mmCIF file of C-alpha atoms in Angstrom:
data_model
loop_
_atom_site.group_PDB
_atom_site.id
_atom_site.type_symbol
_atom_site.label_atom_id
_atom_site.label_comp_id
_atom_site.label_asym_id
_atom_site.label_seq_id
_atom_site.Cartn_x
_atom_site.Cartn_y
_atom_site.Cartn_z
ATOM 1 C CA MET P 1 31.907 -39.757 39.223
ATOM 2 C CA VAL P 2 30.870 -41.733 36.100
ATOM 3 C CA HIS P 3 30.406 -39.551 32.557
ATOM 4 C CA PHE P 4 28.849 -41.383 29.570
ATOM 5 C CA VAL P 5 30.012 -39.423 26.650
ATOM 6 C CA GLY P 6 28.937 -40.039 23.075
ATOM 7 C CA ALA P 7 31.963 -40.510 20.856
ATOM 8 C CA GLY P 8 30.423 -39.817 17.857
ATOM 9 C CA PRO P 9 29.902 -41.730 14.457
ATOM 10 C CA GLY P 10 33.534 -42.333 14.530
ATOM 11 C CA ALA P 11 35.842 -39.304 12.778
ATOM 12 C CA GLU P 12 38.118 -38.343 15.499
ATOM 13 C CA ASP P 13 37.024 -34.566 15.197
ATOM 14 C CA LEU P 14 33.393 -35.319 15.772
ATOM 15 C CA ILE P 15 33.286 -35.798 19.385
ATOM 16 C CA THR P 16 31.950 -32.764 21.226
ATOM 17 C CA LEU P 17 33.973 -30.127 23.118
ATOM 18 C CA ARG P 18 32.794 -31.339 26.449
ATOM 19 C CA GLY P 19 33.176 -35.016 25.749
ATOM 20 C CA ALA P 20 36.766 -34.221 24.607
ATOM 21 C CA LYS P 21 37.257 -32.609 27.689
ATOM 22 C CA LEU P 22 35.929 -35.410 29.799
ATOM 23 C CA LEU P 23 38.359 -37.649 27.878
ATOM 24 C CA LYS P 24 41.311 -35.420 29.328
ATOM 25 C CA GLU P 25 40.480 -35.341 32.488
ATOM 26 C CA ALA P 26 39.280 -39.263 33.403
ATOM 27 C CA ASP P 27 41.465 -41.463 35.252
ATOM 28 C CA GLN P 28 39.610 -44.598 34.143
ATOM 29 C CA VAL P 29 37.825 -45.137 30.568
ATOM 30 C CA ILE P 30 35.791 -47.971 29.416
ATOM 31 C CA TYR P 31 34.887 -47.519 25.932
ATOM 32 C CA ALA P 32 32.763 -49.419 23.578
ATOM 33 C CA GLY P 33 35.122 -51.675 21.537
ATOM 34 C CA SER P 34 35.713 -51.461 17.536
ATOM 35 C CA LEU P 35 32.737 -49.088 17.462
ATOM 36 C CA VAL P 36 34.891 -46.228 18.609
ATOM 37 C CA ASN P 37 37.548 -44.595 17.098
ATOM 38 C CA PRO P 38 40.861 -45.481 18.728
ATOM 39 C CA LYS P 39 42.530 -42.097 17.648
ATOM 40 C CA LEU P 40 39.889 -40.811 20.202
ATOM 41 C CA LEU P 41 41.654 -42.618 23.298
ATOM 42 C CA GLU P 42 44.616 -40.830 22.335
ATOM 43 C CA ARG P 43 43.201 -38.090 23.915
ATOM 44 C CA CYS P 44 43.515 -39.791 27.412
ATOM 45 C CA ARG P 45 46.282 -38.119 29.819
ATOM 46 C CA GLU P 46 49.110 -40.452 30.441
ATOM 47 C CA GLY P 47 48.319 -43.324 33.479
ATOM 48 C CA CYS P 48 44.450 -43.122 32.480
ATOM 49 C CA ARG P 49 43.390 -46.905 32.996
ATOM 50 C CA ILE P 50 41.532 -47.855 29.557
ATOM 51 C CA LEU P 51 39.182 -50.730 29.320
ATOM 52 C CA ASN P 52 37.374 -52.507 26.270
ATOM 53 C CA SER P 53 33.927 -53.154 27.153
ATOM 54 C CA ALA P 54 33.370 -55.628 24.020
ATOM 55 C CA VAL P 55 34.993 -58.244 26.282
ATOM 56 C CA MET P 56 33.260 -57.390 29.554
ATOM 57 C CA THR P 57 29.840 -58.133 30.873
ATOM 58 C CA LEU P 58 27.739 -55.619 32.593
ATOM 59 C CA GLU P 59 28.541 -56.833 36.004
ATOM 60 C CA ASP P 60 32.303 -56.689 34.766
ATOM 61 C CA VAL P 61 31.751 -52.901 33.860
ATOM 62 C CA ILE P 62 30.070 -52.046 37.306
ATOM 63 C CA GLU P 63 32.571 -53.756 39.222
ATOM 64 C CA ALA P 64 35.344 -51.527 37.052
ATOM 65 C CA ILE P 65 33.397 -48.377 37.659
ATOM 66 C CA GLN P 66 32.884 -49.082 41.659
ATOM 67 C CA THR P 67 36.391 -49.948 41.732
ATOM 68 C CA ALA P 68 37.425 -46.412 40.631
ATOM 69 C CA GLU P 69 35.148 -44.748 42.470
ATOM 70 C CA GLU P 70 36.415 -46.320 45.910
ATOM 71 C CA GLN P 71 39.682 -44.850 44.816
ATOM 72 C CA GLY P 72 38.045 -41.285 44.434
ATOM 73 C CA GLN P 73 38.465 -41.475 40.387
ATOM 74 C CA MET P 74 36.346 -40.355 37.851
ATOM 75 C CA THR P 75 35.169 -42.620 34.624
ATOM 76 C CA VAL P 76 33.985 -41.874 31.161
ATOM 77 C CA ARG P 77 31.866 -44.470 29.926
ATOM 78 C CA LEU P 78 32.536 -43.928 26.205
ATOM 79 C CA HIS P 79 29.679 -45.134 23.979
ATOM 80 C CA THR P 80 29.718 -44.667 20.278
ATOM 81 C CA GLY P 81 27.561 -42.420 18.366
ATOM 82 C CA ASP P 82 25.020 -40.723 20.979
ATOM 83 C CA PRO P 83 24.632 -42.994 23.974
ATOM 84 C CA GLY P 84 20.543 -42.522 24.115
ATOM 85 C CA ILE P 85 20.586 -44.533 21.122
ATOM 86 C CA TYR P 86 21.109 -48.504 21.401
ATOM 87 C CA GLY P 87 23.815 -47.639 24.200
ATOM 88 C CA ALA P 88 22.415 -49.872 26.600
ATOM 89 C CA ILE P 89 22.897 -47.154 29.113
ATOM 90 C CA ARG P 90 19.818 -47.411 31.131
ATOM 91 C CA GLU P 91 20.783 -50.773 32.713
ATOM 92 C CA GLN P 92 24.043 -48.996 34.069
ATOM 93 C CA MET P 93 22.582 -46.170 35.413
ATOM 94 C CA ASN P 94 20.171 -48.433 37.251
ATOM 95 C CA ARG P 95 22.956 -50.213 39.072
ATOM 96 C CA LEU P 96 24.866 -46.989 39.988
ATOM 97 C CA ASP P 97 21.647 -45.557 40.961
ATOM 98 C CA ALA P 98 21.304 -48.718 43.436
ATOM 99 C CA LEU P 99 25.266 -48.186 44.768
ATOM 100 C CA GLY P 100 24.769 -44.474 45.150
ATOM 101 C CA ILE P 101 27.259 -43.741 42.332
ATOM 102 C CA PRO P 102 26.417 -40.110 40.694
ATOM 103 C CA PHE P 103 26.651 -39.933 36.960
ATOM 104 C CA ASP P 104 25.421 -37.774 34.191
ATOM 105 C CA VAL P 105 25.393 -38.140 30.101
ATOM 106 C CA THR P 106 27.233 -35.750 27.595
ATOM 107 C CA PRO P 107 25.474 -36.330 24.121
ATOM 108 C CA GLY P 108 26.833 -37.289 20.902
ATOM 109 C CA VAL P 109 26.502 -37.093 17.085
ATOM 110 C CA SER P 110 24.702 -40.344 16.237
ATOM 111 C CA SER P 111 25.533 -42.211 12.707
ATOM 112 C CA PHE P 112 22.231 -41.431 11.417
ATOM 113 C CA CYS P 113 23.202 -37.736 11.301
ATOM 114 C CA ALA P 114 26.586 -38.689 9.921
ATOM 115 C CA ALA P 115 24.875 -41.082 7.372
ATOM 116 C CA ALA P 116 22.813 -38.156 5.924
ATOM 117 C CA ALA P 117 25.361 -35.930 6.032
ATOM 118 C CA ALA P 118 27.370 -38.301 3.887
ATOM 119 C CA LEU P 119 24.640 -38.434 1.338
ATOM 120 C CA ASN P 120 24.290 -34.697 1.098
ATOM 121 C CA ALA P 121 20.840 -35.798 2.444
ATOM 122 C CA GLU P 122 18.183 -34.108 4.683
ATOM 123 C CA TYR P 123 15.467 -36.498 6.321
ATOM 124 C CA THR P 124 12.771 -33.770 6.419
ATOM 125 C CA LEU P 125 11.607 -32.495 3.118
ATOM 126 C CA PRO P 126 8.378 -30.462 2.494
ATOM 127 C CA GLY P 127 5.584 -32.318 0.723
ATOM 128 C CA VAL P 128 7.941 -35.807 1.101
ATOM 129 C CA SER P 129 8.543 -36.801 4.655
ATOM 130 C CA GLN P 130 8.149 -34.623 8.230
ATOM 131 C CA THR P 131 8.935 -37.958 10.070
ATOM 132 C CA VAL P 132 12.290 -39.940 10.861
ATOM 133 C CA ILE P 133 11.645 -43.672 12.014
ATOM 134 C CA LEU P 134 15.294 -44.775 14.150
ATOM 135 C CA THR P 135 14.588 -48.679 14.653
ATOM 136 C CA ARG P 136 16.081 -51.800 13.942
ATOM 137 C CA MET P 137 15.381 -55.234 12.356
ATOM 138 C CA GLU P 138 14.635 -58.090 15.264
ATOM 139 C CA GLY P 139 17.482 -60.428 15.094
ATOM 140 C CA ARG P 140 18.846 -62.050 18.184
ATOM 141 C CA THR P 141 17.388 -59.277 20.312
ATOM 142 C CA PRO P 142 13.658 -59.222 20.062
ATOM 143 C CA VAL P 143 11.257 -55.882 19.244
ATOM 144 C CA PRO P 144 8.672 -55.017 21.042
ATOM 145 C CA GLU P 145 5.613 -56.679 18.946
ATOM 146 C CA ARG P 146 3.866 -53.140 18.045
ATOM 147 C CA GLU P 147 7.142 -51.973 16.417
ATOM 148 C CA LYS P 148 7.845 -54.942 14.139
ATOM 149 C CA LEU P 149 9.605 -53.276 11.149
ATOM 150 C CA SER P 150 6.539 -54.090 8.728
ATOM 151 C CA GLY P 151 4.500 -52.204 10.900
ATOM 152 C CA LEU P 152 6.599 -49.201 11.098
ATOM 153 C CA ALA P 153 6.972 -49.604 7.192
ATOM 154 C CA ARG P 154 3.228 -48.791 6.741
ATOM 155 C CA HIS P 155 4.033 -44.794 7.347
ATOM 156 C CA GLY P 156 6.259 -44.612 4.476
ATOM 157 C CA SER P 157 7.916 -41.956 6.329
ATOM 158 C CA SER P 158 12.118 -41.379 6.065
ATOM 159 C CA MET P 159 13.761 -44.501 7.679
ATOM 160 C CA ALA P 160 17.017 -45.014 9.374
ATOM 161 C CA VAL P 161 17.414 -48.771 10.583
ATOM 162 C CA PHE P 162 20.556 -49.360 13.000
ATOM 163 C CA LEU P 163 22.026 -52.971 13.377
ATOM 164 C CA SER P 164 20.561 -54.740 10.494
ATOM 165 C CA ALA P 165 23.127 -54.866 7.834
ATOM 166 C CA GLY P 166 23.418 -58.670 8.275
ATOM 167 C CA LEU P 167 19.723 -58.940 7.799
ATOM 168 C CA LEU P 168 19.017 -57.450 4.700
ATOM 169 C CA PRO P 169 17.061 -59.988 2.480
ATOM 170 C CA GLU P 170 14.819 -60.418 5.717
ATOM 171 C CA LEU P 171 14.604 -56.394 5.787
ATOM 172 C CA GLU P 172 13.400 -56.042 2.329
ATOM 173 C CA LYS P 173 10.771 -58.224 2.712
ATOM 174 C CA GLU P 174 9.563 -56.534 5.972
ATOM 175 C CA LEU P 175 9.751 -53.001 4.218
ATOM 176 C CA LEU P 176 8.069 -54.265 1.312
ATOM 177 C CA LYS P 177 4.645 -55.096 3.761
ATOM 178 C CA GLY P 178 4.560 -51.961 4.270
ATOM 179 C CA ALA P 179 4.234 -48.310 2.017
ATOM 180 C CA TYR P 180 7.929 -49.041 0.166
ATOM 181 C CA THR P 181 8.157 -50.379 -2.856
ATOM 182 C CA GLU P 182 10.975 -52.215 -4.650
ATOM 183 C CA GLU P 183 11.729 -49.153 -6.488
ATOM 184 C CA THR P 184 11.612 -46.834 -3.027
ATOM 185 C CA PRO P 185 15.209 -45.120 -2.850
ATOM 186 C CA ALA P 186 17.574 -46.623 -0.394
ATOM 187 C CA ALA P 187 21.143 -46.147 0.880
ATOM 188 C CA LEU P 188 23.873 -48.003 2.511
ATOM 189 C CA VAL P 189 26.549 -46.193 4.480
ATOM 190 C CA TYR P 190 29.193 -47.989 6.048
ATOM 191 C CA LYS P 191 30.841 -46.928 8.659
ATOM 192 C CA ALA P 192 29.608 -43.292 8.730
ATOM 193 C CA SER P 193 32.433 -40.555 8.710
ATOM 194 C CA TRP P 194 35.342 -42.965 9.544
ATOM 195 C CA PRO P 195 38.276 -42.880 6.945
ATOM 196 C CA GLU P 196 36.911 -46.426 5.401
ATOM 197 C CA GLU P 197 33.294 -44.695 4.851
ATOM 198 C CA LYS P 198 31.403 -46.234 1.972
ATOM 199 C CA ARG P 199 28.101 -44.633 0.291
ATOM 200 C CA LEU P 200 25.921 -46.620 -1.541
ATOM 201 C CA ARG P 201 22.450 -45.755 -3.003
ATOM 202 C CA CYS P 202 19.812 -48.542 -4.133
ATOM 203 C CA THR P 203 16.409 -48.801 -3.781
ATOM 204 C CA VAL P 204 14.410 -51.109 -0.926
ATOM 205 C CA GLY P 205 14.548 -54.255 -3.890
ATOM 206 C CA THR P 206 18.084 -54.124 -4.189
ATOM 207 C CA LEU P 207 19.306 -53.464 -0.476
ATOM 208 C CA ALA P 208 20.903 -57.178 0.051
ATOM 209 C CA THR P 209 22.159 -57.280 -3.838
ATOM 210 C CA CYS P 210 24.071 -54.253 -3.307
ATOM 211 C CA ALA P 211 25.685 -54.963 0.177
ATOM 212 C CA LYS P 212 26.921 -58.612 -1.034
ATOM 213 C CA GLU P 213 28.193 -57.016 -4.121
ATOM 214 C CA ASN P 214 30.505 -54.256 -1.919
ATOM 215 C CA GLY P 215 31.007 -56.806 0.791
ATOM 216 C CA ILE P 216 28.868 -55.326 3.614
ATOM 217 C CA ASP P 217 27.739 -57.188 6.303
ATOM 218 C CA ARG P 218 27.995 -54.907 9.505
ATOM 219 C CA THR P 219 28.404 -51.437 10.642
ATOM 220 C CA ALA P 220 26.215 -50.062 8.140
ATOM 221 C CA LEU P 221 23.247 -48.031 8.417
ATOM 222 C CA VAL P 222 20.193 -48.532 6.054
ATOM 223 C CA LEU P 223 18.524 -45.664 4.792
ATOM 224 C CA VAL P 224 14.920 -45.726 3.171
ATOM 225 C CA GLY P 225 12.426 -43.167 1.789
ATOM 226 C CA ASP P 226 11.612 -40.733 -0.890
ATOM 227 C CA PHE P 227 13.706 -38.338 0.867
ATOM 228 C CA LEU P 228 16.438 -39.830 -1.136
ATOM 229 C CA SER P 229 14.708 -39.209 -4.456
ATOM 230 C CA GLY P 230 16.160 -35.760 -4.713
ATOM 231 C CA THR P 231 12.902 -34.021 -5.254
ATOM 232 C CA GLU P 232 10.686 -32.188 -2.566
ATOM 233 C CA GLU P 233 8.482 -28.989 -2.382
ATOM 234 C CA ARG P 234 10.131 -25.694 -1.412
ATOM 235 C CA SER P 235 10.128 -25.154 2.075
ATOM 236 C CA ARG P 236 7.294 -21.906 3.605
ATOM 237 C CA LEU P 237 9.707 -20.482 6.271
ATOM 238 C CA TYR P 238 12.116 -19.014 3.428
ATOM 239 C CA ALA P 239 9.289 -18.053 0.902
ATOM 240 C CA PRO P 240 8.856 -14.650 0.023
ATOM 241 C CA ASP P 241 5.395 -14.533 0.979
ATOM 242 C CA PHE P 242 5.634 -15.998 4.135
ATOM 243 C CA THR P 243 5.360 -14.023 7.108
ATOM 244 C CA THR P 244 6.995 -14.947 10.383
ATOM 245 C CA GLY P 245 8.023 -13.618 13.551
ATOM 246 C CA TYR P 246 11.242 -11.854 12.112
ATOM 247 C CA ARG P 247 10.140 -10.767 8.435
ATOM 248 C CA LYS P 248 6.546 -9.706 7.002
ATOM 249 C CA GLY P 249 5.680 -11.546 3.897
ATOM 250 C CA LYS P 250 6.012 -9.636 0.498
ATOM 251 C CA ASN P 251 2.220 -8.619 -0.555
ATOM 252 C CA GLN P 252 0.956 -9.055 2.413
ATOM 253 C CA THR P 253 -0.269 -5.837 4.591
#
């Protein structure tokens, strides 16, 4: 059996209880290199085989899993954040399906959640934004034409941009082709929830400069949008005159 497990954004106590339990039970753990906090690997039992997928190909990973299966052993495939976001798990699942190897997925806390927490921010604010776009800049790996960043930027919604800290000059240009301006609030969160976390507030027009001044060129999430401005309307859900299925609004009959 193979368990895909989300390791969380970095802090060792942000893995789920289920994920921590599976780590303790695993005969083999294949983890996503430097993106996974090594403290999590200390949860593994003595004798557990630990492999770093950063130096492995997809074929290497599948071969290691297949070998463990033939020996009746359980593998945890430990991915950073939540494995459903930029986890490259579907290609692994396809190979396992073809081999008849069973698997399941344990979700994890994504770095976009940890980044918002680090900034005391909320992506969805009444009257400001009710949509969150999770995306990345096109680099060596392309994105579908319909998902070019400039097109997504036309919405002007809250945005979390992954895997793009080394492309910030280009990112600025793409964002400015949409609804954002140079003054639109932005932030860089380096290694969210790790001990070395950095939280840098800036604007769309100063993203590249801010990163350069602070020595950030990787492992940082870019947040963009007016949700970072600190202004919003009051929510209707908790307004005194708003009726819900649990209480009747005041001054209503």
